[in-house]
mmCIF file of C-alpha atoms in Angstrom:
data_model
loop_
_atom_site.group_PDB
_atom_site.id
_atom_site.type_symbol
_atom_site.label_atom_id
_atom_site.label_comp_id
_atom_site.label_asym_id
_atom_site.label_seq_id
_atom_site.Cartn_x
_atom_site.Cartn_y
_atom_site.Cartn_z
ATOM 1 C CA UNK A 20 -17.139 62.231 56.755
ATOM 2 C CA UNK A 21 -16.888 66.038 56.652
ATOM 3 C CA UNK A 22 -17.741 66.131 60.355
ATOM 4 C CA UNK A 23 -14.851 63.729 61.024
ATOM 5 C CA UNK A 24 -12.458 65.897 58.990
ATOM 6 C CA UNK A 25 -13.612 68.963 60.931
ATOM 7 C CA UNK A 26 -13.086 67.171 64.281
ATOM 8 C CA UNK A 27 -9.669 65.947 63.139
ATOM 9 C CA UNK A 28 -8.713 69.527 62.241
ATOM 10 C CA UNK A 29 -9.832 70.676 65.695
ATOM 11 C CA UNK A 30 -7.833 67.835 67.266
ATOM 12 C CA UNK A 31 -4.692 68.955 65.425
ATOM 13 C CA UNK A 32 -5.225 72.511 66.622
ATOM 14 C CA UNK A 33 -5.637 71.166 70.154
ATOM 15 C CA UNK A 34 -2.500 69.119 69.678
ATOM 16 C CA UNK A 35 -0.575 72.233 68.598
ATOM 17 C CA UNK A 36 -1.867 74.058 71.701
ATOM 18 C CA UNK A 37 -0.816 71.034 73.770
ATOM 19 C CA UNK A 38 2.729 71.276 72.413
ATOM 20 C CA UNK A 39 2.795 75.017 73.072
ATOM 21 C CA UNK A 40 1.566 74.569 76.656
ATOM 22 C CA UNK A 41 4.049 71.760 77.231
ATOM 23 C CA UNK A 42 6.948 73.979 76.078
ATOM 24 C CA UNK A 43 5.674 76.792 78.263
ATOM 25 C CA UNK A 44 5.423 74.338 81.141
ATOM 26 C CA UNK A 45 1.878 75.516 81.874
ATOM 27 C CA UNK A 46 0.662 72.425 83.764
ATOM 28 C CA UNK A 47 -2.746 73.694 84.935
ATOM 29 C CA UNK A 48 -3.901 74.782 81.503
ATOM 30 C CA UNK A 49 -2.346 71.614 80.037
ATOM 31 C CA UNK A 50 -4.416 69.428 82.394
ATOM 32 C CA UNK A 51 -7.581 71.385 81.589
ATOM 33 C CA UNK A 52 -6.916 71.014 77.863
ATOM 34 C CA UNK A 53 -6.285 67.288 78.205
ATOM 35 C CA UNK A 54 -9.213 66.563 80.543
ATOM 36 C CA UNK A 55 -11.823 68.725 78.896
ATOM 37 C CA UNK A 56 -11.334 69.801 75.292
ATOM 38 C CA UNK A 57 -9.205 66.871 74.074
ATOM 39 C CA UNK A 58 -11.387 64.240 75.791
ATOM 40 C CA UNK A 59 -14.520 65.899 74.390
ATOM 41 C CA UNK A 60 -12.948 66.066 70.911
ATOM 42 C CA UNK A 61 -11.818 62.422 71.159
ATOM 43 C CA UNK A 62 -15.283 61.307 72.288
ATOM 44 C CA UNK A 63 -16.911 63.175 69.389
ATOM 45 C CA UNK A 64 -14.367 61.677 66.965
ATOM 46 C CA UNK A 65 -15.128 58.183 68.325
ATOM 47 C CA UNK A 66 -18.877 58.728 67.834
ATOM 48 C CA UNK A 67 -18.325 59.975 64.273
ATOM 49 C CA UNK A 68 -15.908 57.103 63.546
ATOM 50 C CA UNK A 69 -18.501 54.626 64.879
ATOM 51 C CA UNK A 70 -21.084 56.144 62.519
ATOM 52 C CA UNK A 71 -18.608 55.894 59.614
ATOM 53 C CA UNK A 72 -17.889 52.252 60.502
ATOM 54 C CA UNK A 73 -21.640 51.546 60.646
ATOM 55 C CA UNK A 74 -22.149 53.247 57.268
ATOM 56 C CA UNK A 75 -19.249 51.287 55.762
ATOM 57 C CA UNK A 76 -20.578 48.046 57.280
ATOM 58 C CA UNK A 77 -24.043 48.730 55.862
ATOM 59 C CA UNK A 78 -22.557 49.518 52.444
ATOM 60 C CA UNK A 79 -20.382 46.412 52.660
ATOM 61 C CA UNK A 80 -23.431 44.284 53.471
ATOM 62 C CA UNK A 81 -25.344 45.860 50.577
ATOM 63 C CA UNK A 82 -22.431 45.225 48.214
ATOM 64 C CA UNK A 83 -22.106 41.694 49.580
ATOM 65 C CA UNK A 84 -25.834 41.077 49.006
ATOM 66 C CA UNK A 85 -25.616 42.520 45.478
ATOM 67 C CA UNK A 86 -22.550 40.393 44.758
ATOM 68 C CA UNK A 87 -24.404 37.322 45.994
ATOM 69 C CA UNK A 88 -27.361 38.141 43.734
ATOM 70 C CA UNK A 89 -25.066 38.709 40.750
ATOM 71 C CA UNK A 90 -23.180 35.481 41.514
ATOM 72 C CA UNK A 91 -26.446 33.529 41.648
ATOM 73 C CA UNK A 92 -27.559 35.161 38.409
ATOM 74 C CA UNK A 93 -24.252 34.390 36.691
ATOM 75 C CA UNK A 94 -24.304 30.836 38.036
ATOM 76 C CA UNK A 95 -27.844 30.305 36.737
ATOM 77 C CA UNK A 96 -26.852 31.787 33.379
ATOM 78 C CA UNK A 97 -23.840 29.448 33.136
ATOM 79 C CA UNK A 98 -26.048 26.464 34.008
ATOM 80 C CA UNK A 99 -28.568 27.593 31.379
ATOM 81 C CA UNK A 100 -25.819 27.971 28.781
ATOM 82 C CA UNK A 101 -24.453 24.535 29.646
ATOM 83 C CA UNK A 102 -27.906 22.998 29.258
ATOM 84 C CA UNK A 103 -28.424 24.825 25.948
ATOM 85 C CA UNK A 104 -24.983 23.734 24.713
ATOM 86 C CA UNK A 105 -25.736 20.143 25.718
ATOM 87 C CA UNK A 106 -29.079 20.217 23.916
ATOM 88 C CA UNK A 107 -27.493 21.746 20.803
ATOM 89 C CA UNK A 108 -24.772 19.094 20.898
ATOM 90 C CA UNK A 109 -27.406 16.361 21.117
ATOM 91 C CA UNK A 110 -29.382 17.877 18.220
ATOM 92 C CA UNK A 111 -26.259 18.234 16.052
ATOM 93 C CA UNK A 112 -25.158 14.676 16.922
ATOM 94 C CA UNK A 113 -28.620 13.372 15.997
ATOM 95 C CA UNK A 114 -28.528 15.293 12.699
ATOM 96 C CA UNK A 115 -25.036 13.962 11.947
ATOM 97 C CA UNK A 116 -26.034 10.383 12.730
ATOM 98 C CA UNK A 117 -29.179 10.752 10.627
ATOM 99 C CA UNK A 118 -27.181 12.208 7.723
ATOM 100 C CA UNK A 119 -24.965 9.113 7.826
ATOM 101 C CA UNK A 120 -27.460 6.336 8.604
ATOM 102 C CA UNK A 121 -30.271 7.395 6.241
ATOM 103 C CA UNK A 122 -28.192 7.184 3.031
ATOM 104 C CA UNK A 123 -26.576 3.943 4.230
ATOM 105 C CA UNK A 124 -30.037 2.471 4.923
ATOM 106 C CA UNK A 125 -31.144 3.589 1.445
ATOM 107 C CA UNK A 126 -28.039 1.990 -0.099
ATOM 108 C CA UNK A 127 -28.656 -1.225 1.861
ATOM 109 C CA UNK A 128 -32.286 -1.352 0.699
ATOM 110 C CA UNK A 129 -31.184 -0.757 -2.902
ATOM 111 C CA UNK A 130 -28.544 -3.515 -2.649
ATOM 112 C CA UNK A 131 -31.105 -5.945 -1.192
ATOM 113 C CA UNK A 132 -33.591 -5.066 -3.950
ATOM 114 C CA UNK A 133 -30.943 -5.643 -6.637
ATOM 115 C CA UNK A 134 -29.854 -8.890 -4.930
ATOM 116 C CA UNK A 135 -33.478 -10.120 -5.123
ATOM 117 C CA UNK A 136 -33.361 -9.520 -8.861
ATOM 118 C CA UNK A 137 -35.615 -6.460 -8.958
ATOM 119 C CA UNK A 138 -33.865 -3.988 -11.247
ATOM 120 C CA UNK A 139 -36.951 -1.833 -11.851
ATOM 121 C CA UNK A 140 -37.216 -0.088 -8.468
ATOM 122 C CA UNK A 141 -35.681 3.402 -8.812
ATOM 123 C CA UNK A 142 -32.889 4.462 -6.444
ATOM 124 C CA UNK A 143 -33.313 7.996 -5.085
ATOM 125 C CA UNK A 144 -30.115 9.985 -4.602
ATOM 126 C CA UNK A 145 -30.019 12.763 -1.990
ATOM 127 C CA UNK A 146 -26.771 14.664 -1.667
ATOM 128 C CA UNK A 147 -23.319 14.541 -3.162
ATOM 129 C CA UNK A 148 -21.349 13.245 -0.196
ATOM 130 C CA UNK A 149 -19.814 9.772 0.010
ATOM 131 C CA UNK A 150 -23.173 8.117 0.687
ATOM 132 C CA UNK A 151 -24.706 10.009 -2.251
ATOM 133 C CA UNK A 152 -21.851 8.882 -4.487
ATOM 134 C CA UNK A 153 -22.390 5.282 -3.298
ATOM 135 C CA UNK A 154 -26.078 5.521 -4.228
ATOM 136 C CA UNK A 155 -25.153 6.999 -7.625
ATOM 137 C CA UNK A 156 -22.742 4.106 -8.249
ATOM 138 C CA UNK A 157 -25.453 1.606 -7.252
ATOM 139 C CA UNK A 158 -27.949 3.321 -9.588
ATOM 140 C CA UNK A 159 -25.407 3.161 -12.421
ATOM 141 C CA UNK A 160 -24.774 -0.523 -11.621
ATOM 142 C CA UNK A 161 -28.538 -1.190 -11.575
ATOM 143 C CA UNK A 162 -28.987 0.559 -14.949
ATOM 144 C CA UNK A 163 -26.092 -1.375 -16.512
ATOM 145 C CA UNK A 164 -27.332 -4.686 -15.091
ATOM 146 C CA UNK A 165 -30.826 -3.944 -16.427
ATOM 147 C CA UNK A 166 -29.380 -3.003 -19.846
ATOM 148 C CA UNK A 167 -27.222 -6.148 -19.860
ATOM 149 C CA UNK A 168 -30.169 -8.364 -18.895
ATOM 150 C CA UNK A 169 -32.359 -6.686 -21.516
ATOM 151 C CA UNK A 170 -29.596 -7.289 -24.074
ATOM 152 C CA UNK A 171 -29.315 -10.935 -22.995
ATOM 153 C CA UNK A 172 -33.124 -11.249 -23.077
ATOM 154 C CA UNK A 173 -33.220 -9.747 -26.573
ATOM 155 C CA UNK A 174 -30.432 -12.077 -27.711
ATOM 156 C CA UNK A 175 -32.228 -15.040 -26.130
ATOM 157 C CA UNK A 176 -35.436 -14.065 -27.942
ATOM 158 C CA UNK A 177 -33.536 -13.792 -31.223
ATOM 159 C CA UNK A 178 -31.814 -17.107 -30.508
ATOM 160 C CA UNK A 179 -35.160 -18.767 -29.728
ATOM 161 C CA UNK A 180 -36.630 -17.331 -32.902
ATOM 162 C CA UNK A 181 -33.612 -18.517 -34.887
ATOM 163 C CA UNK A 182 -33.882 -21.939 -33.233
ATOM 164 C CA UNK A 183 -37.564 -22.149 -34.194
ATOM 165 C CA UNK A 184 -36.710 -21.177 -37.749
ATOM 166 C CA UNK A 185 -33.870 -23.704 -37.777
ATOM 167 C CA UNK A 186 -36.228 -26.323 -36.373
ATOM 168 C CA UNK A 187 -38.778 -25.488 -39.064
ATOM 169 C CA UNK A 188 -36.070 -25.666 -41.756
ATOM 170 C CA UNK A 189 -34.780 -28.916 -40.265
ATOM 171 C CA UNK A 190 -38.320 -30.351 -40.211
ATOM 172 C CA UNK A 191 -38.831 -29.217 -43.793
ATOM 173 C CA UNK A 192 -35.486 -30.740 -44.790
ATOM 174 C CA UNK A 193 -36.339 -33.955 -42.969
ATOM 175 C CA UNK A 194 -39.674 -34.154 -44.772
ATOM 176 C CA UNK A 195 -37.920 -33.411 -48.012
ATOM 177 C CA UNK A 196 -35.414 -36.188 -47.302
ATOM 178 C CA UNK A 197 -38.216 -38.595 -46.386
ATOM 179 C CA UNK A 198 -40.020 -37.698 -49.579
ATOM 180 C CA UNK A 199 -36.833 -38.127 -51.631
ATOM 181 C CA UNK A 200 -36.190 -41.400 -49.892
ATOM 182 C CA UNK A 201 -39.756 -42.535 -50.686
ATOM 183 C CA UNK A 202 -39.354 -41.501 -54.301
ATOM 184 C CA UNK A 203 -36.042 -43.338 -54.519
ATOM 185 C CA UNK A 204 -37.654 -46.459 -53.109
ATOM 186 C CA UNK A 205 -40.517 -46.245 -55.582
ATOM 187 C CA UNK A 206 -38.148 -45.779 -58.425
ATOM 188 C CA UNK A 207 -36.085 -48.763 -57.444
#
């Protein structure tokens, strides 16, 4: 580039001489200047300009190649990030579905167990979300049903015991009545 600047400076000096010779109407020297020094300077400037164009073209190709490499790298990184984001989305969706379906399946199993009349199987409660609250309500219902059935069973046992006692008293009374009736018949 410095060589081009130097040649351009020489060309301007030659141009100034050309103007001076033109004003002086010095045709012979003017033709010599044009045909020799200015042509030589122009040829040298063209060679230097060609070299500068070649250097710029080479740099442009290098920059273009680097840009292509960086584009490919960025493209691959974006694809990788998209794949990672997709995988993370799938994992989070699976975790969300599992966090919903597992407690519901547990609640369904507990409801089926209670419906079959088994009130002794414990209900495990994991979490405090809506499904956890549903399981807690089912556990409370199971406990109250068990307590109610135990109360009814205890009352039934007491009632059976009272019925046996009443039956024994009734049998004793009946025997007593039969005996009184027999005694009345003997007395008559």
